[in-house]
Amino acid sequence: MDGPRKVVASMSHPTIKHFVRLQQDRVYRQQQQSTVIDGRRMVQELSGCGAIHIKHLLCVAAGLEVGILGLPGADRVSFVTPEVMAHVGMCKGLRQIAEVQIPPASNGRMQHVVAMLGLRYPANIGNILRSALGLGWDGAFIGASDMDPYSSKVVRASRGACLQLPIRTGDLVSLGALAQELGDAASAPARIIVADCAAGAVPLPQYL
């Protein structure tokens, strides 16, 4: 690197406010089409396999050069103090936080889609998304009033699976429309089974 490295030490810096808002504001995330992943390990794992596009990477300034740190490729890199990093990440000990691009809601033809409605806990959504990704499914559908799939808690719980699957949101009517769309694309009726703790597993039209 040429010249001294600038280090952000103010929590009121525009970049820091931007990262904090991405953590806290669902509407802002949608407007920016960005979310955040925290922790050096997850940033490097997802970047290393080409699963994410890093718009902006925040790193703790620790007197090490970029090459030694092994930083993943990013459009922009900023260095911050440990105190500022703790403020952005809402916890201590983090070394890296990345702003990443939210993937498009559709990724071509989809055959297997996992749908979730009425889920409120990030761990539940994250585990289901991880399972869907591991099974090689093509996307996910999440209730519009449920937990934001791109909140930092879901990103963490899913280990970044939410950034590797196309995700749509909506209500039961929207889910029915998605089923019709999938059926039209496959030239065959799409069958969606709803798993409900009270009603059991029933076809979607019967559930409606």
PDB file of C-alpha atoms in Angstrom:
ATOM      1  CA  MET A   1       0.000   0.000   0.000  1.00  0.00           C
ATOM      2  CA  ASP A   2       1.180   3.525  -0.782  1.00  0.00           C
ATOM      3  CA  GLY A   3       1.159   6.137   1.937  1.00  0.00           C
ATOM      4  CA  PRO A   4      -0.455   6.044   5.379  1.00  0.00           C
ATOM      5  CA  ARG A   5      -3.765   4.324   5.745  1.00  0.00           C
ATOM      6  CA  LYS A   6      -6.748   6.441   6.781  1.00  0.00           C
ATOM      7  CA  VAL A   7      -8.655   5.005   9.736  1.00  0.00           C
ATOM      8  CA  VAL A   8     -12.262   5.899  10.549  1.00  0.00           C
ATOM      9  CA  ALA A   9     -12.488   6.607  14.272  1.00  0.00           C
ATOM     10  CA  SER A  10     -15.829   8.452  14.437  1.00  0.00           C
ATOM     11  CA  MET A  11     -19.154   6.688  14.900  1.00  0.00           C
ATOM     12  CA  SER A  12     -20.851   9.639  13.194  1.00  0.00           C
ATOM     13  CA  HIS A  13     -18.923   9.109   9.952  1.00  0.00           C
ATOM     14  CA  PRO A  14     -21.337   8.712   6.972  1.00  0.00           C
ATOM     15  CA  THR A  15     -19.957   5.256   6.162  1.00  0.00           C
ATOM     16  CA  ILE A  16     -20.546   4.057   9.715  1.00  0.00           C
ATOM     17  CA  LYS A  17     -24.067   5.476   9.767  1.00  0.00           C
ATOM     18  CA  HIS A  18     -24.730   3.666   6.485  1.00  0.00           C
ATOM     19  CA  PHE A  19     -23.582   0.306   7.892  1.00  0.00           C
ATOM     20  CA  VAL A  20     -25.588   0.749  11.088  1.00  0.00           C
ATOM     21  CA  ARG A  21     -28.695   1.623   9.115  1.00  0.00           C
ATOM     22  CA  LEU A  22     -28.245  -1.465   6.946  1.00  0.00           C
ATOM     23  CA  GLN A  23     -28.267  -3.487  10.157  1.00  0.00           C
ATOM     24  CA  GLN A  24     -31.366  -1.859  11.589  1.00  0.00           C
ATOM     25  CA  ASP A  25     -33.658  -0.727   8.743  1.00  0.00           C
ATOM     26  CA  ARG A  26     -35.424  -3.248   6.486  1.00  0.00           C
ATOM     27  CA  VAL A  27     -36.723  -0.597   4.092  1.00  0.00           C
ATOM     28  CA  TYR A  28     -33.252   0.911   3.773  1.00  0.00           C
ATOM     29  CA  ARG A  29     -31.809  -2.514   2.946  1.00  0.00           C
ATOM     30  CA  GLN A  30     -34.372  -2.907   0.178  1.00  0.00           C
ATOM     31  CA  GLN A  31     -33.659   0.572  -1.173  1.00  0.00           C
ATOM     32  CA  GLN A  32     -29.915  -0.041  -1.218  1.00  0.00           C
ATOM     33  CA  GLN A  33     -30.272  -3.673  -2.335  1.00  0.00           C
ATOM     34  CA  SER A  34     -27.604  -4.429   0.266  1.00  0.00           C
ATOM     35  CA  THR A  35     -27.188  -6.229   3.551  1.00  0.00           C
ATOM     36  CA  VAL A  36     -24.223  -6.992   5.809  1.00  0.00           C
ATOM     37  CA  ILE A  37     -22.297 -10.077   6.832  1.00  0.00           C
ATOM     38  CA  ASP A  38     -20.042  -9.930   9.860  1.00  0.00           C
ATOM     39  CA  GLY A  39     -17.040 -11.889  10.943  1.00  0.00           C
ATOM     40  CA  ARG A  40     -13.831 -12.480   9.018  1.00  0.00           C
ATOM     41  CA  ARG A  41     -14.431 -16.213   8.644  1.00  0.00           C
ATOM     42  CA  MET A  42     -17.859 -15.944   7.030  1.00  0.00           C
ATOM     43  CA  VAL A  43     -16.787 -13.013   4.839  1.00  0.00           C
ATOM     44  CA  GLN A  44     -13.837 -14.973   3.507  1.00  0.00           C
ATOM     45  CA  GLU A  45     -15.757 -18.265   3.134  1.00  0.00           C
ATOM     46  CA  LEU A  46     -18.511 -16.684   1.046  1.00  0.00           C
ATOM     47  CA  SER A  47     -16.132 -14.482  -0.911  1.00  0.00           C
ATOM     48  CA  GLY A  48     -13.760 -17.357  -1.578  1.00  0.00           C
ATOM     49  CA  CYS A  49     -16.463 -19.490  -3.211  1.00  0.00           C
ATOM     50  CA  GLY A  50     -17.758 -16.571  -5.279  1.00  0.00           C
ATOM     51  CA  ALA A  51     -21.126 -16.558  -3.517  1.00  0.00           C
ATOM     52  CA  ILE A  52     -21.239 -12.821  -2.807  1.00  0.00           C
ATOM     53  CA  HIS A  53     -20.390  -9.465  -4.317  1.00  0.00           C
ATOM     54  CA  ILE A  54     -18.773  -7.252  -1.694  1.00  0.00           C
ATOM     55  CA  LYS A  55     -19.592  -3.608  -2.201  1.00  0.00           C
ATOM     56  CA  HIS A  56     -17.745  -2.259   0.830  1.00  0.00           C
ATOM     57  CA  LEU A  57     -15.539  -4.014   3.368  1.00  0.00           C
ATOM     58  CA  LEU A  58     -14.841  -2.633   6.836  1.00  0.00           C
ATOM     59  CA  CYS A  59     -11.713  -3.936   8.567  1.00  0.00           C
ATOM     60  CA  VAL A  60     -10.151  -3.266  11.927  1.00  0.00           C
ATOM     61  CA  ALA A  61      -6.883  -1.380  11.453  1.00  0.00           C
ATOM     62  CA  ALA A  62      -4.319  -3.556  13.190  1.00  0.00           C
ATOM     63  CA  GLY A  63      -1.073  -2.429  11.608  1.00  0.00           C
ATOM     64  CA  LEU A  64      -1.154  -5.201   8.985  1.00  0.00           C
ATOM     65  CA  GLU A  65      -1.064  -4.774   5.248  1.00  0.00           C
ATOM     66  CA  VAL A  66      -3.993  -5.864   3.093  1.00  0.00           C
ATOM     67  CA  GLY A  67      -2.027  -8.746   1.582  1.00  0.00           C
ATOM     68  CA  ILE A  68      -1.112 -10.111   5.008  1.00  0.00           C
ATOM     69  CA  LEU A  69      -4.699  -9.867   6.191  1.00  0.00           C
ATOM     70  CA  GLY A  70      -5.805 -11.875   3.195  1.00  0.00           C
ATOM     71  CA  LEU A  71      -8.729  -9.547   2.550  1.00  0.00           C
ATOM     72  CA  PRO A  72     -11.239 -10.736  -0.057  1.00  0.00           C
ATOM     73  CA  GLY A  73     -11.863  -8.624  -3.157  1.00  0.00           C
ATOM     74  CA  ALA A  74     -14.214  -5.714  -2.617  1.00  0.00           C
ATOM     75  CA  ASP A  75     -15.269  -2.613  -4.528  1.00  0.00           C
ATOM     76  CA  ARG A  76     -14.132  -0.518  -1.592  1.00  0.00           C
ATOM     77  CA  VAL A  77     -12.196  -1.143   1.635  1.00  0.00           C
ATOM     78  CA  SER A  78     -12.243   1.074   4.749  1.00  0.00           C
ATOM     79  CA  PHE A  79     -10.294   0.672   7.976  1.00  0.00           C
ATOM     80  CA  VAL A  80     -11.835   1.467  11.364  1.00  0.00           C
ATOM     81  CA  THR A  81     -10.895   1.400  15.026  1.00  0.00           C
ATOM     82  CA  PRO A  82     -11.961  -1.581  17.184  1.00  0.00           C
ATOM     83  CA  GLU A  83     -14.467   0.671  18.957  1.00  0.00           C
ATOM     84  CA  VAL A  84     -16.124   1.680  15.696  1.00  0.00           C
ATOM     85  CA  MET A  85     -16.202  -1.944  14.537  1.00  0.00           C
ATOM     86  CA  ALA A  86     -17.913  -2.966  17.783  1.00  0.00           C
ATOM     87  CA  HIS A  87     -20.468  -0.198  17.256  1.00  0.00           C
ATOM     88  CA  VAL A  88     -21.253  -1.307  13.706  1.00  0.00           C
ATOM     89  CA  GLY A  89     -21.312  -5.018  14.512  1.00  0.00           C
ATOM     90  CA  MET A  90     -23.196  -4.612  17.779  1.00  0.00           C
ATOM     91  CA  CYS A  91     -20.682  -6.910  19.493  1.00  0.00           C
ATOM     92  CA  LYS A  92     -17.000  -7.098  20.397  1.00  0.00           C
ATOM     93  CA  GLY A  93     -14.202  -8.962  18.695  1.00  0.00           C
ATOM     94  CA  LEU A  94     -15.214  -8.593  15.037  1.00  0.00           C
ATOM     95  CA  ARG A  95     -12.443  -7.992  12.520  1.00  0.00           C
ATOM     96  CA  GLN A  96     -14.424  -7.578   9.305  1.00  0.00           C
ATOM     97  CA  ILE A  97     -17.915  -6.545   8.241  1.00  0.00           C
ATOM     98  CA  ALA A  98     -18.965  -6.481   4.599  1.00  0.00           C
ATOM     99  CA  GLU A  99     -21.772  -4.754   2.746  1.00  0.00           C
ATOM    100  CA  VAL A 100     -22.908  -7.210   0.094  1.00  0.00           C
ATOM    101  CA  GLN A 101     -25.323  -7.168  -2.828  1.00  0.00           C
ATOM    102  CA  ILE A 102     -28.759  -8.727  -2.257  1.00  0.00           C
ATOM    103  CA  PRO A 103     -29.301 -11.309  -5.024  1.00  0.00           C
ATOM    104  CA  PRO A 104     -32.195 -10.941  -7.507  1.00  0.00           C
ATOM    105  CA  ALA A 105     -35.536 -12.497  -6.563  1.00  0.00           C
ATOM    106  CA  SER A 106     -35.451 -14.817  -9.563  1.00  0.00           C
ATOM    107  CA  ASN A 107     -32.634 -16.864 -10.987  1.00  0.00           C
ATOM    108  CA  GLY A 108     -34.117 -18.351 -14.143  1.00  0.00           C
ATOM    109  CA  ARG A 109     -36.103 -21.554 -14.033  1.00  0.00           C
ATOM    110  CA  MET A 110     -37.023 -22.832 -10.567  1.00  0.00           C
ATOM    111  CA  GLN A 111     -38.400 -26.287  -9.798  1.00  0.00           C
ATOM    112  CA  HIS A 112     -37.984 -26.732  -6.055  1.00  0.00           C
ATOM    113  CA  VAL A 113     -38.887 -23.815  -3.792  1.00  0.00           C
ATOM    114  CA  VAL A 114     -39.210 -23.891  -0.020  1.00  0.00           C
ATOM    115  CA  ALA A 115     -41.976 -21.634   1.344  1.00  0.00           C
ATOM    116  CA  MET A 116     -42.173 -20.244   4.875  1.00  0.00           C
ATOM    117  CA  LEU A 117     -45.097 -18.343   6.354  1.00  0.00           C
ATOM    118  CA  GLY A 118     -45.519 -17.155   9.913  1.00  0.00           C
ATOM    119  CA  LEU A 119     -41.904 -17.653  10.990  1.00  0.00           C
ATOM    120  CA  ARG A 120     -40.535 -15.085  13.415  1.00  0.00           C
ATOM    121  CA  TYR A 121     -37.261 -16.567  14.652  1.00  0.00           C
ATOM    122  CA  PRO A 122     -34.072 -15.968  12.638  1.00  0.00           C
ATOM    123  CA  ALA A 123     -32.631 -19.365  13.630  1.00  0.00           C
ATOM    124  CA  ASN A 124     -35.638 -21.200  12.154  1.00  0.00           C
ATOM    125  CA  ILE A 125     -35.495 -19.296   8.868  1.00  0.00           C
ATOM    126  CA  GLY A 126     -31.722 -19.618   8.703  1.00  0.00           C
ATOM    127  CA  ASN A 127     -31.753 -23.386   9.264  1.00  0.00           C
ATOM    128  CA  ILE A 128     -34.422 -23.928   6.604  1.00  0.00           C
ATOM    129  CA  LEU A 129     -32.509 -21.819   4.075  1.00  0.00           C
ATOM    130  CA  ARG A 130     -29.300 -23.703   4.803  1.00  0.00           C
ATOM    131  CA  SER A 131     -31.121 -27.010   4.301  1.00  0.00           C
ATOM    132  CA  ALA A 132     -32.669 -25.828   1.025  1.00  0.00           C
ATOM    133  CA  LEU A 133     -29.289 -24.718  -0.273  1.00  0.00           C
ATOM    134  CA  GLY A 134     -27.680 -27.980   0.797  1.00  0.00           C
ATOM    135  CA  LEU A 135     -30.397 -29.980  -0.970  1.00  0.00           C
ATOM    136  CA  GLY A 136     -29.806 -28.029  -4.158  1.00  0.00           C
ATOM    137  CA  TRP A 137     -33.211 -26.334  -4.191  1.00  0.00           C
ATOM    138  CA  ASP A 138     -33.708 -23.342  -6.450  1.00  0.00           C
ATOM    139  CA  GLY A 139     -35.188 -20.653  -4.209  1.00  0.00           C
ATOM    140  CA  ALA A 140     -37.333 -19.686  -1.242  1.00  0.00           C
ATOM    141  CA  PHE A 141     -40.572 -17.852  -0.493  1.00  0.00           C
ATOM    142  CA  ILE A 142     -41.018 -16.028   2.826  1.00  0.00           C
ATOM    143  CA  GLY A 143     -44.077 -14.251   4.215  1.00  0.00           C
ATOM    144  CA  ALA A 144     -43.873 -10.485   3.695  1.00  0.00           C
ATOM    145  CA  SER A 145     -44.718  -9.839   7.357  1.00  0.00           C
ATOM    146  CA  ASP A 146     -42.197 -12.377   8.645  1.00  0.00           C
ATOM    147  CA  MET A 147     -38.589 -11.803   9.634  1.00  0.00           C
ATOM    148  CA  ASP A 148     -36.603 -10.079   6.893  1.00  0.00           C
ATOM    149  CA  PRO A 149     -34.475 -12.796   5.202  1.00  0.00           C
ATOM    150  CA  TYR A 150     -31.684 -10.254   4.780  1.00  0.00           C
ATOM    151  CA  SER A 151     -31.519  -9.067   8.378  1.00  0.00           C
ATOM    152  CA  SER A 152     -28.117  -9.566   9.961  1.00  0.00           C
ATOM    153  CA  LYS A 153     -29.566 -12.219  12.293  1.00  0.00           C
ATOM    154  CA  VAL A 154     -30.892 -14.332   9.428  1.00  0.00           C
ATOM    155  CA  VAL A 155     -27.698 -13.837   7.411  1.00  0.00           C
ATOM    156  CA  ARG A 156     -25.732 -15.107  10.396  1.00  0.00           C
ATOM    157  CA  ALA A 157     -28.109 -17.994  11.169  1.00  0.00           C
ATOM    158  CA  SER A 158     -28.189 -19.137   7.552  1.00  0.00           C
ATOM    159  CA  ARG A 159     -24.391 -18.848   7.209  1.00  0.00           C
ATOM    160  CA  GLY A 160     -25.012 -16.759   4.093  1.00  0.00           C
ATOM    161  CA  ALA A 161     -27.449 -19.192   2.455  1.00  0.00           C
ATOM    162  CA  CYS A 162     -29.940 -16.322   2.098  1.00  0.00           C
ATOM    163  CA  LEU A 163     -27.417 -14.666  -0.229  1.00  0.00           C
ATOM    164  CA  GLN A 164     -27.107 -17.737  -2.436  1.00  0.00           C
ATOM    165  CA  LEU A 165     -30.805 -18.453  -3.043  1.00  0.00           C
ATOM    166  CA  PRO A 166     -33.340 -16.291  -4.911  1.00  0.00           C
ATOM    167  CA  ILE A 167     -35.937 -15.264  -2.303  1.00  0.00           C
ATOM    168  CA  ARG A 168     -39.414 -13.892  -2.895  1.00  0.00           C
ATOM    169  CA  THR A 169     -41.774 -12.476  -0.291  1.00  0.00           C
ATOM    170  CA  GLY A 170     -45.552 -12.162  -0.134  1.00  0.00           C
ATOM    171  CA  ASP A 171     -48.740 -13.714   1.264  1.00  0.00           C
ATOM    172  CA  LEU A 172     -50.626 -16.946   0.473  1.00  0.00           C
ATOM    173  CA  VAL A 173     -52.102 -15.390  -2.665  1.00  0.00           C
ATOM    174  CA  SER A 174     -48.592 -14.492  -3.839  1.00  0.00           C
ATOM    175  CA  LEU A 175     -47.494 -18.038  -3.089  1.00  0.00           C
ATOM    176  CA  GLY A 176     -50.331 -19.354  -5.250  1.00  0.00           C
ATOM    177  CA  ALA A 177     -49.251 -17.023  -8.054  1.00  0.00           C
ATOM    178  CA  LEU A 178     -45.692 -18.323  -7.736  1.00  0.00           C
ATOM    179  CA  ALA A 179     -47.000 -21.879  -8.004  1.00  0.00           C
ATOM    180  CA  GLN A 180     -48.823 -20.923 -11.206  1.00  0.00           C
ATOM    181  CA  GLU A 181     -45.681 -19.280 -12.566  1.00  0.00           C
ATOM    182  CA  LEU A 182     -43.582 -22.352 -11.800  1.00  0.00           C
ATOM    183  CA  GLY A 183     -46.193 -24.590 -13.375  1.00  0.00           C
ATOM    184  CA  ASP A 184     -46.329 -22.501 -16.551  1.00  0.00           C
ATOM    185  CA  ALA A 185     -42.527 -22.543 -16.820  1.00  0.00           C
ATOM    186  CA  ALA A 186     -42.447 -26.321 -16.424  1.00  0.00           C
ATOM    187  CA  SER A 187     -45.476 -26.897 -18.709  1.00  0.00           C
ATOM    188  CA  ALA A 188     -47.028 -28.919 -15.912  1.00  0.00           C
ATOM    189  CA  PRO A 189     -49.051 -28.048 -12.792  1.00  0.00           C
ATOM    190  CA  ALA A 190     -46.896 -27.138  -9.820  1.00  0.00           C
ATOM    191  CA  ARG A 191     -47.866 -28.857  -6.591  1.00  0.00           C
ATOM    192  CA  ILE A 192     -47.216 -27.059  -3.311  1.00  0.00           C
ATOM    193  CA  ILE A 193     -47.690 -28.884  -0.029  1.00  0.00           C
ATOM    194  CA  VAL A 194     -48.290 -26.788   3.095  1.00  0.00           C
ATOM    195  CA  ALA A 195     -46.979 -28.126   6.395  1.00  0.00           C
ATOM    196  CA  ASP A 196     -49.103 -26.715   9.211  1.00  0.00           C
ATOM    197  CA  CYS A 197     -48.794 -27.721  12.864  1.00  0.00           C
ATOM    198  CA  ALA A 198     -52.584 -27.672  13.291  1.00  0.00           C
ATOM    199  CA  ALA A 199     -53.869 -28.810   9.906  1.00  0.00           C
ATOM    200  CA  GLY A 200     -51.098 -31.234   8.971  1.00  0.00           C
ATOM    201  CA  ALA A 201     -49.738 -31.453   5.424  1.00  0.00           C
ATOM    202  CA  VAL A 202     -52.337 -30.554   2.804  1.00  0.00           C
ATOM    203  CA  PRO A 203     -52.300 -29.266  -0.822  1.00  0.00           C
ATOM    204  CA  LEU A 204     -52.234 -25.463  -1.069  1.00  0.00           C
ATOM    205  CA  PRO A 205     -55.675 -25.082  -2.791  1.00  0.00           C
ATOM    206  CA  GLN A 206     -57.290 -27.064   0.022  1.00  0.00           C
ATOM    207  CA  TYR A 207     -55.410 -24.999   2.599  1.00  0.00           C
ATOM    208  CA  LEU A 208     -56.730 -21.767   1.089  1.00  0.00           C
TER     209      LEU A 208
END
